[in-house]
PDB file of C-alpha atoms in Angstrom:
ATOM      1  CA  UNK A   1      -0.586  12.898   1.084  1.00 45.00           C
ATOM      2  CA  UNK A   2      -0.929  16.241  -0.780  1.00 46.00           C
ATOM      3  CA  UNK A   3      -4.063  15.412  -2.891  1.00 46.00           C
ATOM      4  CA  UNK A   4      -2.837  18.418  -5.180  1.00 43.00           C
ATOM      5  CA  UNK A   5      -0.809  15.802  -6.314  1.00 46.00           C
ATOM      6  CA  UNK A   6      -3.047  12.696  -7.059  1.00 47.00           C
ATOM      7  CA  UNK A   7      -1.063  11.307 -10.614  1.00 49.00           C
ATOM      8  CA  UNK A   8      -4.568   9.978 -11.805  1.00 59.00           C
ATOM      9  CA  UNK A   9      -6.523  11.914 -14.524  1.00 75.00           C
ATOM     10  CA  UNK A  10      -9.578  10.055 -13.701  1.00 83.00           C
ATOM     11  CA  UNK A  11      -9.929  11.153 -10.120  1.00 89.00           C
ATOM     12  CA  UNK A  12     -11.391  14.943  -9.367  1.00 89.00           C
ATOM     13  CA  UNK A  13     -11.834  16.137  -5.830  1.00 90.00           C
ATOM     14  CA  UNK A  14     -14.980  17.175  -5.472  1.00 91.00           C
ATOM     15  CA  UNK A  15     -14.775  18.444  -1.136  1.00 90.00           C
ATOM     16  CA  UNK A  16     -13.206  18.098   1.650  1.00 88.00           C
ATOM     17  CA  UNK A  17     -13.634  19.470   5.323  1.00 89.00           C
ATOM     18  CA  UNK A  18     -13.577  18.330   8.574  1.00 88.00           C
ATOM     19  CA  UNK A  19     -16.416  15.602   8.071  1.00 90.00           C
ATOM     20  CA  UNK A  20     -15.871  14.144   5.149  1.00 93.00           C
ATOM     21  CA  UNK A  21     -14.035  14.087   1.332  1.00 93.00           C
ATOM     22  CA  UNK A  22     -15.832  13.780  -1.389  1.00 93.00           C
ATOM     23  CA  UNK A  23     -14.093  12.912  -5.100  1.00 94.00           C
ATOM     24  CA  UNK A  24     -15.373  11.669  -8.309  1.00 91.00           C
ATOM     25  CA  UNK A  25     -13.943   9.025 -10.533  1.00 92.00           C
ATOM     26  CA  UNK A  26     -14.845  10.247 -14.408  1.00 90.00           C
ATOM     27  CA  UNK A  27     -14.709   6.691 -15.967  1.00 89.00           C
ATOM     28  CA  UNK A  28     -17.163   3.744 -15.443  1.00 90.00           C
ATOM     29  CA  UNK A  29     -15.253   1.222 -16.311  1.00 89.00           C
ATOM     30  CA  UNK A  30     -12.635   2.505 -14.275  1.00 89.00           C
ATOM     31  CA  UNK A  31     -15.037   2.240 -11.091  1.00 91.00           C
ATOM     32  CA  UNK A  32     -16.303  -0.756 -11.777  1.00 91.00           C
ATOM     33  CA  UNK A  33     -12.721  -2.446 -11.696  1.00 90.00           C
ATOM     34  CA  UNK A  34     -12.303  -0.023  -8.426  1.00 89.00           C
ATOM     35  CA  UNK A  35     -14.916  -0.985  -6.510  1.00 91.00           C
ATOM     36  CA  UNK A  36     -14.776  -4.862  -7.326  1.00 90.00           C
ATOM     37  CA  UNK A  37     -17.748  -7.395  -7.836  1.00 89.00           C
ATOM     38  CA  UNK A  38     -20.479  -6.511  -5.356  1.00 90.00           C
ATOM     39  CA  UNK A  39     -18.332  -3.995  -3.979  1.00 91.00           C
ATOM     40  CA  UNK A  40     -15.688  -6.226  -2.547  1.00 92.00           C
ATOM     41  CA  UNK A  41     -12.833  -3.828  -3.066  1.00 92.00           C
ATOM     42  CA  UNK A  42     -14.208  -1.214  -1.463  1.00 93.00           C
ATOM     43  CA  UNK A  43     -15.414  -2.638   1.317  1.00 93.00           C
ATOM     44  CA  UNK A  44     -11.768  -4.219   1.774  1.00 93.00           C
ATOM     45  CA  UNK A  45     -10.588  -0.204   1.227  1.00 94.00           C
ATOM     46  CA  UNK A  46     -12.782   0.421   3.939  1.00 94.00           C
ATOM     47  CA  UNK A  47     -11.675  -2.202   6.577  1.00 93.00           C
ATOM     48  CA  UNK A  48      -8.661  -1.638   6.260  1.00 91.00           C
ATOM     49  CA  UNK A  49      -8.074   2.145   6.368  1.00 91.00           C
ATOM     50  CA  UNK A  50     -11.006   2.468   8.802  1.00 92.00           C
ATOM     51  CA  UNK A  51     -13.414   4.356   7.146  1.00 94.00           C
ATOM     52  CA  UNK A  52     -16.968   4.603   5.895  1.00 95.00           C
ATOM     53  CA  UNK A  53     -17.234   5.007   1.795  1.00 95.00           C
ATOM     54  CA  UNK A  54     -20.820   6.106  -0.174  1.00 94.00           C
ATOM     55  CA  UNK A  55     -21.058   5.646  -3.306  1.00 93.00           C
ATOM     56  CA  UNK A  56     -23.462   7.588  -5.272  1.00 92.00           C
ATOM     57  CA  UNK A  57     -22.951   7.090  -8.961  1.00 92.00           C
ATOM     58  CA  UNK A  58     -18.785   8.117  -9.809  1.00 92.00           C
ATOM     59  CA  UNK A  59     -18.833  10.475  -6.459  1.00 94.00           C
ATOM     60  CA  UNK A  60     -17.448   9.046  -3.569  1.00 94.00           C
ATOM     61  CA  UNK A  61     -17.730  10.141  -0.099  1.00 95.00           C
ATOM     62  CA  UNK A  62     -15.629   8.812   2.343  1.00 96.00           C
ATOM     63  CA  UNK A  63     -16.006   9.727   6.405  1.00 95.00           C
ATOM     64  CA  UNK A  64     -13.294   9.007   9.140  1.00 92.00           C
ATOM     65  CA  UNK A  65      -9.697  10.368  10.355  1.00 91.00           C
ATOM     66  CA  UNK A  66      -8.351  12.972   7.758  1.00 88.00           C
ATOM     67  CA  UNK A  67      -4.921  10.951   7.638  1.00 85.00           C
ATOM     68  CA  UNK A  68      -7.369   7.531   6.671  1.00 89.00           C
ATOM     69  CA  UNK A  69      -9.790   9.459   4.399  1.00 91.00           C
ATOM     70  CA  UNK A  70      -6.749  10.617   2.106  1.00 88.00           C
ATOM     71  CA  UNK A  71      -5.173   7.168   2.086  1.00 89.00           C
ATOM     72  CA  UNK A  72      -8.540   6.155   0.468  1.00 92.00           C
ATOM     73  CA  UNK A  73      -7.411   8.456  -1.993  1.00 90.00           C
ATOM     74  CA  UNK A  74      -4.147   7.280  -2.916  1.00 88.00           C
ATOM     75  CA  UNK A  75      -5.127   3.970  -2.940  1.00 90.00           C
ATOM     76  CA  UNK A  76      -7.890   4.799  -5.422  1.00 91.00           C
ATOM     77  CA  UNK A  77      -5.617   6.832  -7.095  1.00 89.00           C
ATOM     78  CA  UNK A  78      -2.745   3.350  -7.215  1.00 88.00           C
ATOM     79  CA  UNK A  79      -5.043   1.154  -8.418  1.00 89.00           C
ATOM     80  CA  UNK A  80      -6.177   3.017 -11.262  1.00 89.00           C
ATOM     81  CA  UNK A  81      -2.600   3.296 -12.051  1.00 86.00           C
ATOM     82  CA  UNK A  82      -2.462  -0.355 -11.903  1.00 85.00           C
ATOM     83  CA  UNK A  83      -5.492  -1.241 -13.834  1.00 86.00           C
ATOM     84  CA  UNK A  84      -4.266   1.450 -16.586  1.00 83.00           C
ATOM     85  CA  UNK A  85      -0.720  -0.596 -16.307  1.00 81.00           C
ATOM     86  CA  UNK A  86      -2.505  -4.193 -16.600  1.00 82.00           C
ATOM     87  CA  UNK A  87      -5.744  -3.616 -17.387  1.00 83.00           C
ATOM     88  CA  UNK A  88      -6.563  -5.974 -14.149  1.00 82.00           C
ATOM     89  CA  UNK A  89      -6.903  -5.660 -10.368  1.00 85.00           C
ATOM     90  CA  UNK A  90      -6.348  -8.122  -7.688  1.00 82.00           C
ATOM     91  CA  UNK A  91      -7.899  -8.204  -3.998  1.00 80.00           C
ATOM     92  CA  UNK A  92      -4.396  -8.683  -2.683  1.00 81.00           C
ATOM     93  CA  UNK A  93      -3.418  -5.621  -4.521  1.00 85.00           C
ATOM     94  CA  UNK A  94      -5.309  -2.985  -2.495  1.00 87.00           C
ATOM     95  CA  UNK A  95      -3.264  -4.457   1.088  1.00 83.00           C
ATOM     96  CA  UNK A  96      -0.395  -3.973  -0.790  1.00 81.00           C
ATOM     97  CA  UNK A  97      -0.610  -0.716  -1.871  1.00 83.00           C
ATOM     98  CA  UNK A  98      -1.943   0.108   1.804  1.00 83.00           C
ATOM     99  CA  UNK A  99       0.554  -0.906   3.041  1.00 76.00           C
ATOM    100  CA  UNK A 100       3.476   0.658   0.720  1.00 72.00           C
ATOM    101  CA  UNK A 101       1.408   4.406   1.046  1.00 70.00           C
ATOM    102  CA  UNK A 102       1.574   3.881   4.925  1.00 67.00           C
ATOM    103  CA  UNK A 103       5.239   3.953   4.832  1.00 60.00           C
ATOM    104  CA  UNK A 104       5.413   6.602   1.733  1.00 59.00           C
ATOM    105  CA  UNK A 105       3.880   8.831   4.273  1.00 56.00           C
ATOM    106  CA  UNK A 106       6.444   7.975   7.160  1.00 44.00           C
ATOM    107  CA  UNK A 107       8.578   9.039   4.033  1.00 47.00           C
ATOM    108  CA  UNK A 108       7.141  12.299   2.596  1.00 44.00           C
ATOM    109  CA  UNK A 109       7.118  10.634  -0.695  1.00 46.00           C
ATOM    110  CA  UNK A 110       3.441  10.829  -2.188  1.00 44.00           C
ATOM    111  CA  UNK A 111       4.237   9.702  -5.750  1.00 50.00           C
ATOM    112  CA  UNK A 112       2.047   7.002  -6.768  1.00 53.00           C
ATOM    113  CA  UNK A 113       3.894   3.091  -6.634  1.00 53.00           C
ATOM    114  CA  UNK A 114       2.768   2.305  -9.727  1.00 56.00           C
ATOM    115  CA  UNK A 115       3.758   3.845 -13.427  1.00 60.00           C
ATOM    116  CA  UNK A 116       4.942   2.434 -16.757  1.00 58.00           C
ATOM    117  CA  UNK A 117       8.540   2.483 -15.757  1.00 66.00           C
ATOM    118  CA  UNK A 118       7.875  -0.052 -12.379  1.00 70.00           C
ATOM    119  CA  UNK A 119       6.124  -2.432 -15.365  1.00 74.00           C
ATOM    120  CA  UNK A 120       7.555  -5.950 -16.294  1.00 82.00           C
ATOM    121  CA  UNK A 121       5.848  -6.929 -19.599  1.00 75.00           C
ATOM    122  CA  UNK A 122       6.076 -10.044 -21.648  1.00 76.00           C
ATOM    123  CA  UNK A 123       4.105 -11.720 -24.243  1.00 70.00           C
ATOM    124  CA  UNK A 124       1.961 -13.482 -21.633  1.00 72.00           C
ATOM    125  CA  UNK A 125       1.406 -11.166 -18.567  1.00 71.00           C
ATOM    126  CA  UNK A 126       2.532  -7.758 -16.984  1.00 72.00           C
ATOM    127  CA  UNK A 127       4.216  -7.682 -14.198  1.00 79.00           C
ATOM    128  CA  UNK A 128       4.631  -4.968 -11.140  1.00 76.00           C
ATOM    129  CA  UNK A 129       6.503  -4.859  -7.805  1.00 79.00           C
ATOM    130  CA  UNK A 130       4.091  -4.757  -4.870  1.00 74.00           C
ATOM    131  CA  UNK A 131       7.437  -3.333  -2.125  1.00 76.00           C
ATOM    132  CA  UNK A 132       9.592  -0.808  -2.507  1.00 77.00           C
ATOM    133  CA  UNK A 133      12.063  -3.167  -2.068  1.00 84.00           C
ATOM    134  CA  UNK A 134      10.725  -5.217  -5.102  1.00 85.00           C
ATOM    135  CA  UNK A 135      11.042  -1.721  -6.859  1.00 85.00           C
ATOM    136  CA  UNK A 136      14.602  -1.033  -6.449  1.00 88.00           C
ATOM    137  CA  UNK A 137      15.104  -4.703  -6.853  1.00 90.00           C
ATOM    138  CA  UNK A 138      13.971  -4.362 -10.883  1.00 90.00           C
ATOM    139  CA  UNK A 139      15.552  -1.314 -11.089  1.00 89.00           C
ATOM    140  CA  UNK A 140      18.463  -3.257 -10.216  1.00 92.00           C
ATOM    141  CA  UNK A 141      17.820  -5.917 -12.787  1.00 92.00           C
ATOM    142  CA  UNK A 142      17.016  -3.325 -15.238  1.00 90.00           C
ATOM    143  CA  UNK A 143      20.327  -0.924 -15.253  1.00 91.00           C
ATOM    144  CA  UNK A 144      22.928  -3.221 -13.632  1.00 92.00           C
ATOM    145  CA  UNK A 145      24.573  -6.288 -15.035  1.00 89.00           C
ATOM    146  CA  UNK A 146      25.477  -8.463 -12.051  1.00 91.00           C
ATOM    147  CA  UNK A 147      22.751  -7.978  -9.191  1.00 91.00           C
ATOM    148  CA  UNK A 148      22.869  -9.881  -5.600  1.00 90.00           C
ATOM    149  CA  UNK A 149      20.041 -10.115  -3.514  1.00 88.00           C
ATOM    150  CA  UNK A 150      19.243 -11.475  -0.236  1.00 86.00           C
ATOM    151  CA  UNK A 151      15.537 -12.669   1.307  1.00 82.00           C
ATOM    152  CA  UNK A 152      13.648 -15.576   2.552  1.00 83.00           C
ATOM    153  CA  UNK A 153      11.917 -17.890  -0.157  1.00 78.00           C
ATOM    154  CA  UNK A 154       8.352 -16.430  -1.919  1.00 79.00           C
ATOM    155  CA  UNK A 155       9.241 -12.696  -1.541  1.00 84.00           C
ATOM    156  CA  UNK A 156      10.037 -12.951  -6.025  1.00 86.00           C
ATOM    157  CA  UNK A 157      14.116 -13.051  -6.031  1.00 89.00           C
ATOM    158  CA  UNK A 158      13.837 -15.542  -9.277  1.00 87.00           C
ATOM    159  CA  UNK A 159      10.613 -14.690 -10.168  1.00 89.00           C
ATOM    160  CA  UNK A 160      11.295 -10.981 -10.698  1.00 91.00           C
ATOM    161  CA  UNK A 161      15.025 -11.948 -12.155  1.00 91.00           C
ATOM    162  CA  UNK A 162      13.516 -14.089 -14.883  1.00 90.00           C
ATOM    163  CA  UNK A 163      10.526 -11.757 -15.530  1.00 91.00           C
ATOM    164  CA  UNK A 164      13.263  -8.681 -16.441  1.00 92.00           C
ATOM    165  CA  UNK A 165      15.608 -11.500 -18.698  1.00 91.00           C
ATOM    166  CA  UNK A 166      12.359 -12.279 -20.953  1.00 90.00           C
ATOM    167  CA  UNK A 167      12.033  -8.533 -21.147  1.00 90.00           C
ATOM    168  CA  UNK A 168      15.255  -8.357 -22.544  1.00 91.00           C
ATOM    169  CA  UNK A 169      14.781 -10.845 -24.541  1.00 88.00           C
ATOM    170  CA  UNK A 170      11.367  -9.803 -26.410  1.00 87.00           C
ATOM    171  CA  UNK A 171      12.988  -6.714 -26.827  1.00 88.00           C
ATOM    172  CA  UNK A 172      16.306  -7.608 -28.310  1.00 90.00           C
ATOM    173  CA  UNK A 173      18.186  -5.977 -25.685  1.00 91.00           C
ATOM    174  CA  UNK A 174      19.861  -9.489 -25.047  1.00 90.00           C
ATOM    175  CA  UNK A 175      20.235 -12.462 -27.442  1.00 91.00           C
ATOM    176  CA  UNK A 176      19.260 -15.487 -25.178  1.00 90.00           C
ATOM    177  CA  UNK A 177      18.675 -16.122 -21.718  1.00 88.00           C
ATOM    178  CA  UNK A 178      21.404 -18.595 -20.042  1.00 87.00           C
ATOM    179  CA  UNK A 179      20.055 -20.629 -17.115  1.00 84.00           C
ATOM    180  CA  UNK A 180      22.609 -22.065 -14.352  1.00 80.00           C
ATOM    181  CA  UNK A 181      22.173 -24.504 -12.021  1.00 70.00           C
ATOM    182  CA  UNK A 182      22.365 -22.540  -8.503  1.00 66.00           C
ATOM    183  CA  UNK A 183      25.197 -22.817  -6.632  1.00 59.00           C
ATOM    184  CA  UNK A 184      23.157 -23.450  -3.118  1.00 57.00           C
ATOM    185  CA  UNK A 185      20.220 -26.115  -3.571  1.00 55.00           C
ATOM    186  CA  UNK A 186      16.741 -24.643  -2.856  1.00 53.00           C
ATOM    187  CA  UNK A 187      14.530 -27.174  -1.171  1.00 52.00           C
ATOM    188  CA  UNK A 188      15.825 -30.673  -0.609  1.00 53.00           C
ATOM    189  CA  UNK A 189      19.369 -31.993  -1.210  1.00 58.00           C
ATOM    190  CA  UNK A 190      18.944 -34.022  -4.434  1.00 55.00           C
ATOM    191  CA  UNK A 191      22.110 -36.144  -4.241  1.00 59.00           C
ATOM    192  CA  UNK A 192      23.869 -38.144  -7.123  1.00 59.00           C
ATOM    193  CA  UNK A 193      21.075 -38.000 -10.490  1.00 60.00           C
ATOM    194  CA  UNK A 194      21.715 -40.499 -13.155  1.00 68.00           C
ATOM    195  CA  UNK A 195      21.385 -39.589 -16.853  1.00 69.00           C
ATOM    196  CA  UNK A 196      22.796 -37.411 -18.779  1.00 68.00           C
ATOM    197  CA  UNK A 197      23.948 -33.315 -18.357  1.00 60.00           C
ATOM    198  CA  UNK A 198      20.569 -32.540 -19.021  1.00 65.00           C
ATOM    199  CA  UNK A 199      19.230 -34.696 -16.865  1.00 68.00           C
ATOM    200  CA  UNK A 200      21.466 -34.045 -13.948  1.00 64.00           C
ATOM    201  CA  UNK A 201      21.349 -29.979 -14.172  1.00 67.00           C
ATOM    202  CA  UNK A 202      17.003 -29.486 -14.693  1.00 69.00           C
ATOM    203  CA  UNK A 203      16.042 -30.677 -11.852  1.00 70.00           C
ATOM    204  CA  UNK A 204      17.729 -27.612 -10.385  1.00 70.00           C
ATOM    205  CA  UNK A 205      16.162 -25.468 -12.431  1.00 76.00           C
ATOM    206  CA  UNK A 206      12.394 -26.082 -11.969  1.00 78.00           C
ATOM    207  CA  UNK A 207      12.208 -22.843 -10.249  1.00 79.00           C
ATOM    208  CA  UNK A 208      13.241 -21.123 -13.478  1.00 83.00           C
ATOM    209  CA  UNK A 209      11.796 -23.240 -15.805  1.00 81.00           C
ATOM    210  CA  UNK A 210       8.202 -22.778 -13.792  1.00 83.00           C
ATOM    211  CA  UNK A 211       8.466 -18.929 -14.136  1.00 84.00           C
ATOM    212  CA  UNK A 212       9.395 -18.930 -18.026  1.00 85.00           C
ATOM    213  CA  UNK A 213       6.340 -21.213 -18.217  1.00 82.00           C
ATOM    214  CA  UNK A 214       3.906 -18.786 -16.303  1.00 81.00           C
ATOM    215  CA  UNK A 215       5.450 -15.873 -18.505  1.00 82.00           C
ATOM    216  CA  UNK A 216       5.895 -16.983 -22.018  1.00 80.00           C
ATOM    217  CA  UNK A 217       3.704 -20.325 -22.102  1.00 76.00           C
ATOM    218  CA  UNK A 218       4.481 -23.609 -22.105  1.00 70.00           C
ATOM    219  CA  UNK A 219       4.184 -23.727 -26.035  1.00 72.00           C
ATOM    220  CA  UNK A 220       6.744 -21.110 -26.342  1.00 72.00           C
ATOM    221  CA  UNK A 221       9.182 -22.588 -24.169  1.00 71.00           C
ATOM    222  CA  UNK A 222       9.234 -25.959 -25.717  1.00 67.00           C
ATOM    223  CA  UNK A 223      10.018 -24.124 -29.295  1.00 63.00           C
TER     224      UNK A 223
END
């Protein structure tokens, strides 16, 4: 990572040298959110990139390999682009991002995996791809109008597909969202339903129906 090129305002390197880096985060709200609820972010930051972080007031200093001590960095520098994005953090978010800078540095590609572009927003909740693959999978949704994607169930095919259509939607870039019943059945084989069309097709569509819920409300959908 070229700290030269950290995207975050609130972020100043302060040091750095073969012991140690040193940086200071200018907002206190901001490191509060950072560092989590009796520091429980950053002692996950430091498990998992190996290294040993003091805090004294906004300064951090952060000791261990040079390669670990700047991946501190960039994940201090992601998730103040997420909180800025969603005003929230989440504990998984930090092994995410971990994991996505590791393999940005494989890929000379220090660019933070998080800006206003990436962002899924709806009335409810804002929304961001935690894999590069979930990235070019919305970028996908978002410039293409028939998009195929393959994957093993929980990695956000419909999630992420549903989350772009109410974009669309709140925006007026589409007039309604049309559900259909999938072609393959996820989960069990239902069989023969009784009833009538709408009967027979929603079962199939509680995977759909449970991610407008989550996004617009229950409230909302019903109207």
């Amino acid at each position: 990572m070229n700290l030269s090129k950290i995207s975050s305002s609130q972020i100043e390197i302060i040091e750095k040298n073969n012991d140690y880096l040193s940086f200071y985060i200018k907002n206190n709200l901001v490191l509060s959110k950072i560092i989590g609820e009796f520091d429980s972010n950053l002692k996950e930051i430091e498990n998992i990139t190996n290294t040993k972080i003091n805090l004294r007031g906004n300064l951090m200093i952060v000791r261990g390999d040079i390669s670990d001590r700047q991946s501190v960095v960039q994940i201090m520098d992601n998730l103040i682009a997420k909180f800025v994005n969603t005003n929230s953090i989440e504990k998984e978010d930090i092994k995410t991002i971990f994991d996505v800078t590791k393999m940005n540095r494989i890929e000379a590609n220090p660019n933070s995996i998080y800006n206003d572009n990436d962002a899924i927003k709806t009335s409810k909740k804002i929304i961001l791809p935690r894999s590069e693959k979930q990235k070019i999978y919305v970028d996908a949704l978002k410039n293409h109008k028939i998009v195929m994607a393959l994957g093993p169930a929980g990695t956000g095919k419909t999630f992420l597909a549903v989350a772009v259509a109410v974009t669309f939607l709140l925006e007026d870039r589409v007039k309604k969202i049309i559900l259909s019943r999938p072609a393959v059945e996820a989960g069990e084989n239902l069989g023969f339903l009784p009833g009538d069309m709408k009967d027979k097709i929603d079962p199939y569509l509680i995977p759909l129906y449970d991610s407008l819920y989550e996004l617009l409300g229950y409230e909302k959908i019903q109207r």
